[in-house]
Amino acid sequence: MNFTDELVQWYLQNKRDLPWRNTTDAYIIWLSEIILQQTRVEQGLPYFYRFVEKYPDVSSFAAANEDEVLKLWQGLGYYSRGRNMLKTARLVEEQYHGKFPEKYDDLIKLKGIGEYTAAAIASFSANEAKAVVDGNVYRVLARFFGIYEPINSPAGKRNFQELANNLLNKKNPALHNQVMMEFGAMLCKPKNPACGICPVHTSCVAFTTNATTALPVKLKTVKVRERFLNYFLVTDGDTLLMNKRGDKDIWANMYDLPLIETSSLLPLNELLNLSAAHEIFGPEIKITSQAAPVQKHILTHQRLYIRLIKTETKPIKLEVNWFYTTVENLHSLALPKAIFILIKNIFNL
DNA sequence: AATACGGGGCA
DNA sequence: TGCCCAGTATT
């Protein structure tokens, strides 16, 4: 038996009894598929029952108002799904006279229905030969065939869809699609896959090369943190106040200036009214100038908004890592690029 | 081509 | 915490 035939046998013996598998009503399948987008079956199940009960057909859904739909959706997340459903129900009621479309090319045009959902509805309701590729299918294919191409790159998505299409059993697309997803959800799980009882593990590249935990590959979006760095330039022209940075943060052990970090860009007067500012300079701070406009500085994981505030007020208290140095001596201190840029024009560095 | 959009389960 | 879940729309 080949790969997919093995999985069909596994499926027939191990599948869950899920309510949307007992119908070919495109409307009911649509309900289930929208609810299950990025949502675990166990979490979506109670919502599915409530929606079917309240809106047994497209016409009743189309007659609902948005508040009502969103109330029923409450707690499920991704609320645009609910809003899009109402739009789609009304459009189907109008243009399809209440009969939910079953063809992929019609479905893909509807709000809230993308490639996956269109393929799912078309195959489950009318056995149209379209292969579904959801998170489960990505994982099963990446592992079994040992594909290291990222599943969330445009090229990767195309290639996995193409592979899924080639694998699709054209005689029974509905069964094939259910098999692939159920296998991924129940056995070839993201964590702790049950390879020991897997019917195809001897021919699975990931299993035989001990790479199940490495697959599928997913490009992680480097999440960029925003930080607002308010530096104070305390100088008489010949000396200035410096800070030696700690070893945990960016620019570890390098030198910058007295700093107040905020979680947003504060107006200058609000900044100077912070208790942090008062602790350093006392209640009366004389600002010479905001020496530079806010500078944007891009790091790999951080977006820094940096500004320099020049003051004549001497701090009433020095932090442990603060010290006065001469402008001459700046040449011997390791300054981050952003800090160097900030002060180079002031001291003709 | 990236990012926003949610809440929950799991290691 | 970080990852992932029967993805899609928007910028």
Short mmCIF file of C-alpha atoms (C1' of nucleotides) in Angstrom, two decimals:
data_model
loop_
_atom_site.label_atom_id
_atom_site.label_comp_id
_atom_site.label_asym_id
_atom_site.label_seq_id
_atom_site.Cartn_x
_atom_site.Cartn_y
_atom_site.Cartn_z
CA MET A 1 0.00 0.00 0.00
CA ASN A 2 1.17 3.50 -0.69
CA PHE A 3 1.37 6.37 1.77
CA THR A 4 -2.15 7.72 1.40
CA ASP A 5 -3.81 4.31 1.27
CA GLU A 6 -2.16 3.45 4.59
CA LEU A 7 -3.49 6.63 6.09
CA VAL A 8 -7.00 5.87 4.85
CA GLN A 9 -6.90 2.53 6.65
CA TRP A 10 -5.67 4.24 9.79
CA TYR A 11 -8.45 6.82 9.46
CA LEU A 12 -11.25 4.32 9.06
CA GLN A 13 -10.27 2.70 12.33
CA ASN A 14 -9.33 5.74 14.39
CA LYS A 15 -11.38 8.73 13.23
CA ARG A 16 -13.33 10.85 15.64
CA ASP A 17 -17.07 11.14 15.20
CA LEU A 18 -17.45 14.81 14.36
CA PRO A 19 -20.86 16.24 13.52
CA TRP A 20 -19.87 18.06 10.32
CA ARG A 21 -18.67 14.77 8.85
CA ASN A 22 -22.21 13.45 8.78
CA THR A 23 -23.52 15.91 6.21
CA THR A 24 -22.87 17.16 2.70
CA ASP A 25 -24.86 20.35 3.29
CA ALA A 26 -22.48 23.06 2.10
CA TYR A 27 -24.00 25.55 4.52
CA ILE A 28 -23.36 23.35 7.56
CA ILE A 29 -19.86 22.55 6.36
CA TRP A 30 -19.21 26.25 5.83
CA LEU A 31 -20.28 26.94 9.41
CA SER A 32 -17.92 24.31 10.74
CA GLU A 33 -14.98 25.37 8.57
CA ILE A 34 -15.17 29.02 9.51
CA ILE A 35 -15.45 28.16 13.18
CA LEU A 36 -12.48 25.82 12.94
CA GLN A 37 -10.11 28.32 11.32
CA GLN A 38 -7.13 28.53 13.67
CA THR A 39 -9.30 26.89 16.29
CA ARG A 40 -9.08 23.48 17.92
CA VAL A 41 -11.94 21.10 17.32
CA GLU A 42 -12.69 20.83 21.04
CA GLN A 43 -12.89 24.60 21.37
CA GLY A 44 -15.06 25.08 18.29
CA LEU A 45 -17.48 22.23 18.85
CA PRO A 46 -19.87 23.94 21.30
CA TYR A 47 -20.00 27.01 19.06
CA PHE A 48 -20.82 24.83 16.07
CA TYR A 49 -23.81 23.30 17.90
CA ARG A 50 -25.07 26.73 18.97
CA PHE A 51 -24.78 28.20 15.48
CA VAL A 52 -26.51 25.26 13.82
CA GLU A 53 -29.34 25.43 16.32
CA LYS A 54 -29.85 29.17 16.04
CA TYR A 55 -29.27 29.39 12.29
CA PRO A 56 -30.23 26.05 10.74
CA ASP A 57 -29.98 27.42 7.20
CA VAL A 58 -28.51 30.32 5.23
CA SER A 59 -31.76 32.24 5.21
CA SER A 60 -32.01 32.32 9.00
CA PHE A 61 -28.37 33.39 9.21
CA ALA A 62 -28.86 36.11 6.63
CA ALA A 63 -31.77 37.47 8.66
CA ALA A 64 -29.64 37.87 11.80
CA ASN A 65 -28.14 41.16 12.84
CA GLU A 66 -24.47 41.69 13.57
CA ASP A 67 -24.81 42.15 17.33
CA GLU A 68 -26.58 38.82 17.55
CA VAL A 69 -23.91 36.99 15.54
CA LEU A 70 -21.05 38.53 17.48
CA LYS A 71 -22.75 37.68 20.75
CA LEU A 72 -22.97 34.06 19.70
CA TRP A 73 -19.33 34.23 18.61
CA GLN A 74 -18.25 35.72 21.93
CA GLY A 75 -15.15 34.05 23.37
CA LEU A 76 -14.03 32.32 20.17
CA GLY A 77 -11.65 35.04 18.97
CA TYR A 78 -10.88 36.32 15.48
CA TYR A 79 -14.19 38.15 15.43
CA SER A 80 -13.93 39.23 11.82
CA ARG A 81 -14.91 35.64 11.06
CA GLY A 82 -18.33 36.33 12.52
CA ARG A 83 -18.76 39.61 10.69
CA ASN A 84 -17.65 38.06 7.39
CA MET A 85 -20.05 35.17 7.89
CA LEU A 86 -22.98 37.53 8.05
CA LYS A 87 -21.89 39.33 4.89
CA THR A 88 -21.48 36.02 3.11
CA ALA A 89 -24.80 34.63 4.36
CA ARG A 90 -26.60 37.71 3.07
CA LEU A 91 -24.83 37.57 -0.28
CA VAL A 92 -25.65 33.87 -0.67
CA GLU A 93 -29.26 34.56 0.25
CA GLU A 94 -29.43 37.28 -2.39
CA GLN A 95 -27.34 35.98 -5.25
CA TYR A 96 -27.66 32.24 -4.79
CA HIS A 97 -31.22 32.31 -3.49
CA GLY A 98 -30.24 30.71 -0.22
CA LYS A 99 -28.46 27.74 -1.76
CA PHE A 100 -24.88 27.70 -0.53
CA PRO A 101 -22.34 27.40 -3.39
CA GLU A 102 -20.41 24.15 -3.70
CA LYS A 103 -17.91 25.01 -6.42
CA TYR A 104 -14.41 26.09 -5.45
CA ASP A 105 -14.39 28.96 -7.93
CA ASP A 106 -17.60 30.37 -6.45
CA LEU A 107 -16.60 29.78 -2.85
CA ILE A 108 -13.20 31.45 -3.11
CA LYS A 109 -14.91 34.75 -3.95
CA LEU A 110 -16.84 34.87 -0.69
CA LYS A 111 -15.78 36.90 2.34
CA GLY A 112 -13.93 34.84 4.91
CA ILE A 113 -13.28 31.95 2.54
CA GLY A 114 -9.71 31.46 1.39
CA GLU A 115 -7.92 28.63 -0.38
CA TYR A 116 -8.20 26.16 2.46
CA THR A 117 -11.86 26.76 3.25
CA ALA A 118 -12.92 26.79 -0.40
CA ALA A 119 -11.18 23.45 -0.96
CA ALA A 120 -12.72 22.03 2.20
CA ILE A 121 -16.29 23.00 1.38
CA ALA A 122 -16.02 22.01 -2.29
CA SER A 123 -14.57 18.59 -1.51
CA PHE A 124 -16.75 17.74 1.48
CA SER A 125 -20.03 18.88 0.00
CA ALA A 126 -19.62 17.90 -3.66
CA ASN A 127 -16.43 15.83 -3.88
CA GLU A 128 -14.73 18.43 -6.01
CA ALA A 129 -11.07 17.48 -6.53
CA LYS A 130 -9.39 20.20 -4.49
CA ALA A 131 -6.73 19.35 -1.92
CA VAL A 132 -6.90 21.07 1.46
CA VAL A 133 -3.68 22.35 2.99
CA ASP A 134 -4.07 23.39 6.59
CA GLY A 135 -1.63 23.28 9.48
CA ASN A 136 -2.09 19.54 9.79
CA VAL A 137 -1.37 18.83 6.13
CA TYR A 138 1.74 21.02 6.13
CA ARG A 139 3.08 19.06 9.07
CA VAL A 140 2.28 15.60 7.69
CA LEU A 141 3.79 16.34 4.28
CA ALA A 142 6.87 18.10 5.63
CA ARG A 143 7.63 15.19 7.94
CA PHE A 144 6.81 12.26 5.68
CA PHE A 145 8.69 13.64 2.68
CA GLY A 146 11.38 15.40 4.70
CA ILE A 147 10.71 18.84 3.26
CA TYR A 148 12.69 21.60 4.95
CA GLU A 149 11.28 24.44 2.90
CA PRO A 150 9.48 26.87 5.23
CA ILE A 151 5.73 26.34 5.20
CA ASN A 152 4.99 30.04 5.60
CA SER A 153 7.06 31.42 2.75
CA PRO A 154 5.20 32.16 -0.49
CA ALA A 155 7.25 29.60 -2.43
CA GLY A 156 6.79 27.06 0.33
CA LYS A 157 3.02 27.50 0.33
CA ARG A 158 2.91 27.01 -3.44
CA ASN A 159 5.03 23.89 -3.31
CA PHE A 160 3.13 22.25 -0.49
CA GLN A 161 -0.16 22.98 -2.22
CA GLU A 162 1.21 21.46 -5.41
CA LEU A 163 2.39 18.36 -3.57
CA ALA A 164 -1.00 18.03 -1.89
CA ASN A 165 -2.72 18.33 -5.26
CA ASN A 166 -0.55 15.57 -6.71
CA LEU A 167 -1.29 13.32 -3.76
CA LEU A 168 -5.02 13.94 -3.87
CA ASN A 169 -7.16 10.92 -4.56
CA LYS A 170 -9.31 12.22 -7.41
CA LYS A 171 -11.85 9.43 -6.88
CA ASN A 172 -12.64 10.48 -3.35
CA PRO A 173 -11.33 13.92 -2.49
CA ALA A 174 -13.62 14.28 0.51
CA LEU A 175 -12.32 11.17 2.22
CA HIS A 176 -8.72 11.95 1.26
CA ASN A 177 -8.88 15.44 2.75
CA GLN A 178 -10.46 14.24 5.98
CA VAL A 179 -7.78 11.58 6.29
CA MET A 180 -4.88 13.96 5.90
CA MET A 181 -6.20 16.39 8.48
CA GLU A 182 -7.33 13.83 11.03
CA PHE A 183 -4.00 12.04 10.80
CA GLY A 184 -2.16 15.28 11.45
CA ALA A 185 -4.44 16.26 14.31
CA MET A 186 -4.54 12.91 16.10
CA LEU A 187 -1.30 11.07 15.37
CA CYS A 188 1.24 13.27 13.59
CA LYS A 189 0.79 15.97 16.23
CA PRO A 190 3.00 19.06 16.55
CA LYS A 191 4.42 17.85 19.84
CA ASN A 192 4.95 14.25 20.84
CA PRO A 193 3.71 12.66 17.62
CA ALA A 194 2.73 9.01 18.09
CA CYS A 195 5.37 7.66 15.73
CA GLY A 196 5.44 4.35 17.61
CA ILE A 197 1.98 3.45 16.37
CA CYS A 198 2.23 5.27 13.03
CA PRO A 199 1.38 3.00 10.09
CA VAL A 200 3.87 4.75 7.78
CA HIS A 201 6.77 5.51 10.08
CA THR A 202 9.18 3.15 8.32
CA SER A 203 8.91 5.25 5.15
CA CYS A 204 8.65 8.60 6.93
CA VAL A 205 11.78 10.67 6.28
CA ALA A 206 11.42 12.66 9.48
CA PHE A 207 11.06 9.52 11.60
CA THR A 208 13.90 7.58 9.96
CA THR A 209 16.24 10.58 10.22
CA ASN A 210 15.09 11.54 13.70
CA ALA A 211 13.84 14.92 12.53
CA THR A 212 10.21 14.99 13.59
CA THR A 213 10.76 17.80 16.06
CA ALA A 214 12.57 19.87 13.41
CA LEU A 215 9.74 19.63 10.89
CA PRO A 216 7.87 21.45 9.60
CA VAL A 217 10.17 24.45 9.27
CA LYS A 218 8.47 27.73 9.91
CA LEU A 219 10.02 31.16 9.45
CA LYS A 220 9.56 32.95 12.71
CA THR A 221 8.58 36.52 12.33
CA VAL A 222 11.12 38.40 14.36
CA LYS A 223 8.93 40.34 16.67
CA VAL A 224 10.20 43.86 16.97
CA ARG A 225 9.92 45.59 20.29
CA GLU A 226 9.52 49.36 20.40
CA ARG A 227 11.53 51.26 22.95
CA PHE A 228 11.72 54.95 23.69
CA LEU A 229 15.07 56.12 24.98
CA ASN A 230 15.27 59.60 26.43
CA TYR A 231 18.90 60.57 26.92
CA PHE A 232 20.07 63.53 28.97
CA LEU A 233 23.13 65.46 28.00
CA VAL A 234 24.59 67.02 31.13
CA THR A 235 27.60 69.07 30.09
CA ASP A 236 29.46 72.30 30.65
CA GLY A 237 31.16 72.05 27.28
CA ASP A 238 34.32 70.39 28.58
CA THR A 239 32.97 67.48 30.59
CA LEU A 240 29.83 65.41 30.33
CA LEU A 241 27.97 62.81 32.34
CA MET A 242 28.20 59.26 31.02
CA ASN A 243 26.70 55.88 31.86
CA LYS A 244 28.28 52.46 31.60
CA ARG A 245 25.63 49.99 30.49
CA GLY A 246 24.95 46.68 32.19
CA ASP A 247 25.59 43.26 30.67
CA LYS A 248 21.99 42.15 30.08
CA ASP A 249 20.51 44.60 27.62
CA ILE A 250 21.55 45.79 24.16
CA TRP A 251 24.91 47.48 23.92
CA ALA A 252 26.14 45.44 26.86
CA ASN A 253 29.02 47.05 28.77
CA MET A 254 29.25 49.93 26.32
CA TYR A 255 28.84 53.58 27.15
CA ASP A 256 25.88 55.88 26.73
CA LEU A 257 24.30 58.75 28.64
CA PRO A 258 21.91 59.08 31.57
CA LEU A 259 18.70 57.52 30.35
CA ILE A 260 15.02 57.43 31.12
CA GLU A 261 13.25 54.74 29.15
CA THR A 262 9.53 55.08 28.55
CA SER A 263 6.98 52.79 26.94
CA SER A 264 5.76 55.49 24.58
CA LEU A 265 6.94 58.77 23.15
CA LEU A 266 6.08 61.31 25.85
CA PRO A 267 5.85 65.05 25.31
CA LEU A 268 8.86 66.73 26.89
CA ASN A 269 6.93 68.25 29.79
CA GLU A 270 5.38 64.90 30.69
CA LEU A 271 8.77 63.25 30.54
CA LEU A 272 10.28 65.81 32.89
CA ASN A 273 7.41 65.35 35.33
CA LEU A 274 8.06 61.64 35.72
CA SER A 275 9.23 60.67 39.18
CA ALA A 276 12.26 59.12 37.50
CA ALA A 277 13.24 62.56 36.22
CA HIS A 278 12.62 64.21 39.58
CA GLU A 279 14.75 61.65 41.36
CA ILE A 280 17.65 62.45 39.13
CA PHE A 281 17.42 66.18 38.68
CA GLY A 282 15.06 67.35 41.40
CA PRO A 283 11.79 69.10 40.66
CA GLU A 284 13.33 72.00 38.71
CA ILE A 285 14.96 70.94 35.47
CA LYS A 286 16.31 73.61 33.17
CA ILE A 287 16.33 72.41 29.61
CA THR A 288 18.78 74.07 27.29
CA SER A 289 17.33 72.43 24.25
CA GLN A 290 16.03 69.23 22.89
CA ALA A 291 19.33 68.92 21.09
CA ALA A 292 18.17 66.54 18.40
CA PRO A 293 14.82 65.47 17.04
CA VAL A 294 13.75 61.94 17.83
CA GLN A 295 16.01 59.50 16.01
CA LYS A 296 14.79 56.18 14.82
CA HIS A 297 17.26 53.37 15.14
CA ILE A 298 16.56 49.88 13.84
CA LEU A 299 17.95 46.78 15.49
CA THR A 300 17.06 43.21 14.61
CA HIS A 301 14.54 42.80 17.39
CA GLN A 302 14.00 46.35 18.49
CA ARG A 303 12.95 49.68 17.09
CA LEU A 304 14.55 52.44 19.13
CA TYR A 305 13.24 55.96 19.28
CA ILE A 306 16.03 58.04 20.69
CA ARG A 307 16.12 61.68 21.67
CA LEU A 308 18.65 63.84 23.38
CA ILE A 309 17.69 66.42 25.95
CA LYS A 310 20.33 68.97 26.90
CA THR A 311 20.16 70.35 30.40
CA GLU A 312 22.16 72.72 32.60
CA THR A 313 20.78 71.21 35.75
CA LYS A 314 23.25 69.07 37.62
CA PRO A 315 21.80 65.80 38.86
CA ILE A 316 21.15 65.69 42.57
CA LYS A 317 21.91 62.01 42.57
CA LEU A 318 24.27 59.90 40.47
CA GLU A 319 23.46 56.31 39.61
CA VAL A 320 26.24 53.83 40.34
CA ASN A 321 27.26 53.48 36.71
CA TRP A 322 27.37 57.20 36.05
CA PHE A 323 30.56 59.21 35.87
CA TYR A 324 31.86 62.47 34.50
CA THR A 325 34.38 62.38 31.74
CA THR A 326 36.07 64.91 29.53
CA VAL A 327 35.07 65.37 25.92
CA GLU A 328 38.66 64.40 25.03
CA ASN A 329 38.21 61.05 26.73
CA LEU A 330 35.14 60.17 24.63
CA HIS A 331 37.51 58.77 22.01
CA SER A 332 38.54 56.01 24.38
CA LEU A 333 35.01 54.91 25.26
CA ALA A 334 33.03 52.38 23.27
CA LEU A 335 29.92 54.18 22.12
CA PRO A 336 27.05 52.50 20.27
CA LYS A 337 26.59 53.93 16.78
CA ALA A 338 23.28 55.51 17.71
CA ILE A 339 24.82 57.30 20.69
CA PHE A 340 27.81 58.47 18.71
CA ILE A 341 25.52 59.97 16.09
CA LEU A 342 23.51 61.63 18.81
CA ILE A 343 26.42 63.59 20.26
CA LYS A 344 29.04 63.82 17.53
CA ASN A 345 27.88 67.16 16.16
CA ILE A 346 27.63 68.73 19.57
CA PHE A 347 31.27 68.06 20.39
CA ASN A 348 32.68 68.00 16.84
CA LEU A 349 33.75 64.40 17.22
"C1'" DA B 1 5.65 40.32 1.55
"C1'" DA B 2 4.41 41.34 6.36
"C1'" DT B 3 1.17 41.99 9.82
"C1'" DA B 4 -3.12 41.92 12.50
"C1'" DC B 5 -6.41 39.25 14.33
"C1'" DG B 6 -7.88 35.89 19.95
"C1'" DG B 7 -8.41 32.69 23.00
"C1'" DG B 8 -6.96 28.32 24.86
"C1'" DG B 9 -4.07 24.06 25.47
"C1'" DC B 10 0.31 22.18 26.12
"C1'" DA B 11 5.29 21.33 27.26
"C1'" DT C 1 7.16 31.67 27.82
"C1'" DG C 2 6.65 30.09 23.17
"C1'" DC C 3 4.28 27.41 19.94
"C1'" DC C 4 0.29 25.92 17.66
"C1'" DC C 5 -4.46 25.45 16.39
"C1'" DA C 6 -9.14 22.28 10.39
"C1'" DG C 7 -6.48 30.70 7.97
"C1'" DT C 8 -7.99 35.16 6.00
"C1'" DA C 9 -7.89 40.03 5.06
"C1'" DT C 10 -5.38 43.98 4.91
"C1'" DT C 11 -1.36 47.07 4.46
#
